[in-house]
Amino acid sequence: MNAFSDEFTEEVVKYIDDGFSAKDLKRREMNMLLQDIQDGLIGKVVIHNLDRLTRSMKDLIVLIELFEKHDVQLYSLKEKIDTKTGN
């Protein structure tokens, strides 16, 4: 993840919920991320893999809709998902 962040000139902020399951969105750092997105502070979310974001398909759909609403790009390194390019 650090090598990836070295490629960009944007400020990188890490939201880490160590020790908390990604089974739902009720996590302290997740709540901070969602608030920062709604406040317009985030333009891109980079994750190692999707199961670090959430393990719930329903929550993933909610997150993607929120990202689209606020023009936030989602990039997953493992799955090679990039919502900006449609891949």
CSV table of N, CA and C in Angstrom, one decimal:
chain,number,residue,atom,x,y,z
A,1,MET,N,0.8,-1.2,0.0
A,1,MET,CA,0.0,0.0,0.0
A,1,MET,C,0.9,1.2,0.0
A,2,ASN,N,2.0,1.2,0.7
A,2,ASN,CA,2.9,2.4,0.8
A,2,ASN,C,3.5,2.7,-0.6
A,3,ALA,N,3.8,1.6,-1.3
A,3,ALA,CA,4.4,1.8,-2.7
A,3,ALA,C,3.4,2.4,-3.6
A,4,PHE,N,2.1,2.0,-3.4
A,4,PHE,CA,1.1,2.6,-4.2
A,4,PHE,C,0.9,4.1,-3.9
A,5,SER,N,0.9,4.5,-2.7
A,5,SER,CA,0.7,5.9,-2.3
A,5,SER,C,1.9,6.7,-2.7
A,6,ASP,N,3.1,6.1,-2.9
A,6,ASP,CA,4.2,6.9,-3.4
A,6,ASP,C,4.1,7.4,-4.8
A,7,GLU,N,3.1,6.7,-5.6
A,7,GLU,CA,2.9,7.1,-7.0
A,7,GLU,C,2.1,8.4,-7.1
A,8,PHE,N,1.5,8.8,-6.1
A,8,PHE,CA,0.5,9.9,-6.2
A,8,PHE,C,1.0,11.1,-5.4
A,9,THR,N,0.6,12.3,-5.9
A,9,THR,CA,1.0,13.5,-5.2
A,9,THR,C,-0.1,14.0,-4.2
A,10,GLU,N,-1.2,13.3,-4.2
A,10,GLU,CA,-2.3,13.7,-3.3
A,10,GLU,C,-1.9,13.3,-1.8
A,11,GLU,N,-2.5,14.0,-0.9
A,11,GLU,CA,-2.3,13.7,0.5
A,11,GLU,C,-3.0,12.3,0.7
A,12,VAL,N,-2.3,11.5,1.5
A,12,VAL,CA,-2.8,10.1,1.8
A,12,VAL,C,-3.1,10.1,3.3
A,13,VAL,N,-4.4,9.7,3.6
A,13,VAL,CA,-4.8,9.6,5.0
A,13,VAL,C,-5.2,8.1,5.1
A,14,LYS,N,-4.8,7.5,6.1
A,14,LYS,CA,-5.1,6.0,6.4
A,14,LYS,C,-6.2,5.9,7.4
A,15,TYR,N,-7.2,5.1,7.1
A,15,TYR,CA,-8.3,4.8,8.0
A,15,TYR,C,-8.1,3.3,8.3
A,16,ILE,N,-7.7,2.9,9.5
A,16,ILE,CA,-7.4,1.6,9.9
A,16,ILE,C,-8.2,1.1,11.1
A,17,ASP,N,-9.0,0.1,10.9
A,17,ASP,CA,-9.8,-0.5,11.9
A,17,ASP,C,-9.2,-1.8,12.4
A,18,ASP,N,-8.0,-1.7,13.0
A,18,ASP,CA,-7.3,-2.9,13.4
A,18,ASP,C,-8.2,-3.6,14.5
A,19,GLY,N,-8.3,-4.9,14.4
A,19,GLY,CA,-9.0,-5.7,15.4
A,19,GLY,C,-10.5,-5.7,15.2
A,20,PHE,N,-11.0,-5.0,14.2
A,20,PHE,CA,-12.5,-5.0,14.0
A,20,PHE,C,-12.8,-5.7,12.7
A,21,SER,N,-13.9,-6.5,12.8
A,21,SER,CA,-14.3,-7.2,11.6
A,21,SER,C,-15.0,-6.3,10.6
A,22,ALA,N,-14.8,-6.7,9.3
A,22,ALA,CA,-15.4,-5.9,8.2
A,22,ALA,C,-16.8,-6.5,7.9
A,23,LYS,N,-17.4,-7.2,8.9
A,23,LYS,CA,-18.7,-7.8,8.6
A,23,LYS,C,-19.8,-6.8,8.4
A,24,ASP,N,-19.6,-5.6,9.0
A,24,ASP,CA,-20.5,-4.5,8.8
A,24,ASP,C,-19.8,-3.2,8.8
A,25,LEU,N,-20.5,-2.1,8.7
A,25,LEU,CA,-19.9,-0.8,8.6
A,25,LEU,C,-19.8,-0.1,9.9
A,26,LYS,N,-20.1,-0.7,11.0
A,26,LYS,CA,-20.1,-0.1,12.3
A,26,LYS,C,-18.7,-0.2,12.9
A,27,ARG,N,-17.8,0.6,12.4
A,27,ARG,CA,-16.5,0.7,12.8
A,27,ARG,C,-16.0,2.2,12.9
A,28,ARG,N,-15.3,2.5,13.9
A,28,ARG,CA,-14.9,3.9,14.2
A,28,ARG,C,-14.2,4.5,13.0
A,29,GLU,N,-13.2,3.9,12.4
A,29,GLU,CA,-12.5,4.5,11.3
A,29,GLU,C,-13.4,4.5,10.0
A,30,MET,N,-14.2,3.5,9.9
A,30,MET,CA,-15.1,3.5,8.7
A,30,MET,C,-16.1,4.7,8.8
A,31,ASN,N,-16.6,5.0,10.0
A,31,ASN,CA,-17.5,6.1,10.2
A,31,ASN,C,-16.7,7.4,9.9
A,32,MET,N,-15.5,7.5,10.3
A,32,MET,CA,-14.7,8.7,10.0
A,32,MET,C,-14.5,8.9,8.4
A,33,LEU,N,-14.2,7.7,7.8
A,33,LEU,CA,-14.1,7.8,6.3
A,33,LEU,C,-15.4,8.2,5.6
A,34,LEU,N,-16.5,7.6,6.1
A,34,LEU,CA,-17.8,8.0,5.5
A,34,LEU,C,-18.1,9.5,5.7
A,35,GLN,N,-17.8,10.0,6.9
A,35,GLN,CA,-18.0,11.4,7.2
A,35,GLN,C,-17.2,12.3,6.3
A,36,ASP,N,-15.9,11.9,6.2
A,36,ASP,CA,-15.0,12.7,5.3
A,36,ASP,C,-15.4,12.7,3.9
A,37,ILE,N,-16.0,11.6,3.4
A,37,ILE,CA,-16.5,11.5,2.0
A,37,ILE,C,-17.7,12.5,1.9
A,38,GLN,N,-18.6,12.4,2.9
A,38,GLN,CA,-19.8,13.3,2.8
A,38,GLN,C,-19.4,14.8,2.9
A,39,ASP,N,-18.3,15.0,3.6
A,39,ASP,CA,-17.8,16.4,3.8
A,39,ASP,C,-17.0,16.9,2.6
A,40,GLY,N,-16.8,16.0,1.6
A,40,GLY,CA,-16.1,16.4,0.4
A,40,GLY,C,-14.6,16.4,0.5
A,41,LEU,N,-14.1,15.7,1.5
A,41,LEU,CA,-12.6,15.7,1.8
A,41,LEU,C,-11.9,14.6,1.1
A,42,ILE,N,-12.6,13.7,0.5
A,42,ILE,CA,-12.0,12.5,-0.1
A,42,ILE,C,-12.4,12.4,-1.6
A,43,GLY,N,-11.4,12.1,-2.4
A,43,GLY,CA,-11.6,12.0,-3.8
A,43,GLY,C,-11.3,10.6,-4.3
A,44,LYS,N,-10.6,9.8,-3.5
A,44,LYS,CA,-10.2,8.5,-3.9
A,44,LYS,C,-10.0,7.6,-2.7
A,45,VAL,N,-10.5,6.4,-2.7
A,45,VAL,CA,-10.4,5.4,-1.7
A,45,VAL,C,-9.6,4.2,-2.3
A,46,VAL,N,-8.4,3.9,-1.7
A,46,VAL,CA,-7.6,2.8,-2.2
A,46,VAL,C,-7.5,1.8,-1.1
A,47,ILE,N,-7.9,0.6,-1.4
A,47,ILE,CA,-7.9,-0.5,-0.5
A,47,ILE,C,-7.0,-1.7,-1.0
A,48,HIS,N,-6.5,-2.5,-0.1
A,48,HIS,CA,-5.7,-3.7,-0.5
A,48,HIS,C,-6.6,-4.7,-1.2
A,49,ASN,N,-7.8,-5.0,-0.6
A,49,ASN,CA,-8.8,-5.9,-1.2
A,49,ASN,C,-10.1,-5.6,-0.6
A,50,LEU,N,-11.2,-6.0,-1.4
A,50,LEU,CA,-12.5,-5.6,-1.0
A,50,LEU,C,-12.9,-6.0,0.4
A,51,ASP,N,-12.5,-7.2,0.8
A,51,ASP,CA,-12.9,-7.7,2.1
A,51,ASP,C,-12.3,-6.9,3.3
A,52,ARG,N,-11.4,-6.0,3.0
A,52,ARG,CA,-11.0,-5.0,4.0
A,52,ARG,C,-11.9,-3.9,4.2
A,53,LEU,N,-12.7,-3.6,3.2
A,53,LEU,CA,-13.7,-2.6,3.2
A,53,LEU,C,-15.0,-3.1,3.9
A,54,THR,N,-15.5,-4.2,3.3
A,54,THR,CA,-16.7,-4.8,3.9
A,54,THR,C,-16.8,-6.3,3.3
A,55,ARG,N,-17.4,-7.1,4.1
A,55,ARG,CA,-17.6,-8.5,3.6
A,55,ARG,C,-19.1,-8.7,3.2
A,56,SER,N,-19.9,-7.6,3.3
A,56,SER,CA,-21.3,-7.7,3.0
A,56,SER,C,-21.5,-7.1,1.6
A,57,MET,N,-22.2,-7.9,0.7
A,57,MET,CA,-22.5,-7.4,-0.6
A,57,MET,C,-23.4,-6.2,-0.5
A,58,LYS,N,-24.4,-6.3,0.4
A,58,LYS,CA,-25.3,-5.2,0.6
A,58,LYS,C,-24.6,-3.9,1.0
A,59,ASP,N,-23.7,-4.0,1.9
A,59,ASP,CA,-22.9,-2.8,2.4
A,59,ASP,C,-22.0,-2.3,1.2
A,60,LEU,N,-21.5,-3.2,0.4
A,60,LEU,CA,-20.6,-2.8,-0.7
A,60,LEU,C,-21.4,-2.0,-1.7
A,61,ILE,N,-22.6,-2.4,-2.0
A,61,ILE,CA,-23.5,-1.6,-2.9
A,61,ILE,C,-23.8,-0.3,-2.3
A,62,VAL,N,-24.1,-0.2,-1.0
A,62,VAL,CA,-24.3,1.1,-0.4
A,62,VAL,C,-23.1,2.0,-0.5
A,63,LEU,N,-21.9,1.4,-0.2
A,63,LEU,CA,-20.7,2.2,-0.3
A,63,LEU,C,-20.4,2.7,-1.7
A,64,ILE,N,-20.6,1.9,-2.7
A,64,ILE,CA,-20.3,2.3,-4.1
A,64,ILE,C,-21.3,3.4,-4.5
A,65,GLU,N,-22.5,3.3,-4.1
A,65,GLU,CA,-23.5,4.3,-4.4
A,65,GLU,C,-23.1,5.6,-3.7
A,66,LEU,N,-22.6,5.6,-2.5
A,66,LEU,CA,-22.2,6.8,-1.8
A,66,LEU,C,-21.0,7.4,-2.5
A,67,PHE,N,-20.0,6.5,-2.9
A,67,PHE,CA,-18.8,7.0,-3.6
A,67,PHE,C,-19.2,7.7,-4.9
A,68,GLU,N,-20.2,7.1,-5.6
A,68,GLU,CA,-20.6,7.7,-6.9
A,68,GLU,C,-21.3,9.0,-6.6
A,69,LYS,N,-22.1,9.1,-5.6
A,69,LYS,CA,-22.8,10.3,-5.3
A,69,LYS,C,-21.9,11.5,-5.0
A,70,HIS,N,-20.7,11.1,-4.4
A,70,HIS,CA,-19.8,12.2,-4.0
A,70,HIS,C,-18.5,12.2,-4.9
A,71,ASP,N,-18.7,11.5,-6.0
A,71,ASP,CA,-17.6,11.5,-7.0
A,71,ASP,C,-16.2,11.0,-6.4
A,72,VAL,N,-16.3,9.9,-5.7
A,72,VAL,CA,-15.1,9.3,-5.1
A,72,VAL,C,-14.8,8.0,-5.8
A,73,GLN,N,-13.5,8.0,-6.2
A,73,GLN,CA,-13.0,6.8,-7.0
A,73,GLN,C,-12.6,5.7,-6.0
A,74,LEU,N,-13.0,4.5,-6.3
A,74,LEU,CA,-12.7,3.3,-5.5
A,74,LEU,C,-11.6,2.5,-6.3
A,75,TYR,N,-10.5,2.2,-5.6
A,75,TYR,CA,-9.5,1.4,-6.3
A,75,TYR,C,-9.1,0.3,-5.3
A,76,SER,N,-9.2,-1.0,-5.8
A,76,SER,CA,-8.8,-2.1,-5.0
A,76,SER,C,-7.6,-2.8,-5.7
A,77,LEU,N,-6.5,-2.8,-4.9
A,77,LEU,CA,-5.3,-3.4,-5.5
A,77,LEU,C,-5.4,-4.8,-5.9
A,78,LYS,N,-5.9,-5.7,-5.0
A,78,LYS,CA,-5.9,-7.1,-5.3
A,78,LYS,C,-6.9,-7.4,-6.4
A,79,GLU,N,-8.1,-6.9,-6.4
A,79,GLU,CA,-9.0,-7.2,-7.5
A,79,GLU,C,-8.9,-6.4,-8.7
A,80,LYS,N,-8.0,-5.4,-8.7
A,80,LYS,CA,-7.7,-4.5,-9.8
A,80,LYS,C,-9.0,-3.8,-10.2
A,81,ILE,N,-9.8,-3.4,-9.2
A,81,ILE,CA,-11.0,-2.6,-9.5
A,81,ILE,C,-10.7,-1.1,-9.4
A,82,ASP,N,-11.2,-0.4,-10.4
A,82,ASP,CA,-11.0,1.0,-10.5
A,82,ASP,C,-12.3,1.6,-11.0
A,83,THR,N,-13.1,2.2,-10.2
A,83,THR,CA,-14.4,2.8,-10.6
A,83,THR,C,-14.2,4.0,-11.5
A,84,LYS,N,-13.0,4.6,-11.5
A,84,LYS,CA,-12.8,5.7,-12.5
A,84,LYS,C,-12.7,5.2,-13.9
A,85,THR,N,-12.1,4.1,-14.1
A,85,THR,CA,-11.9,3.6,-15.5
A,85,THR,C,-13.0,2.5,-15.8
A,86,GLY,N,-13.8,2.1,-14.8
A,86,GLY,CA,-14.8,1.1,-15.1
A,86,GLY,C,-14.3,-0.3,-15.0
A,87,ASN,N,-13.0,-0.5,-14.6
A,87,ASN,CA,-12.4,-1.8,-14.5
A,87,ASN,C,-12.6,-2.4,-13.1
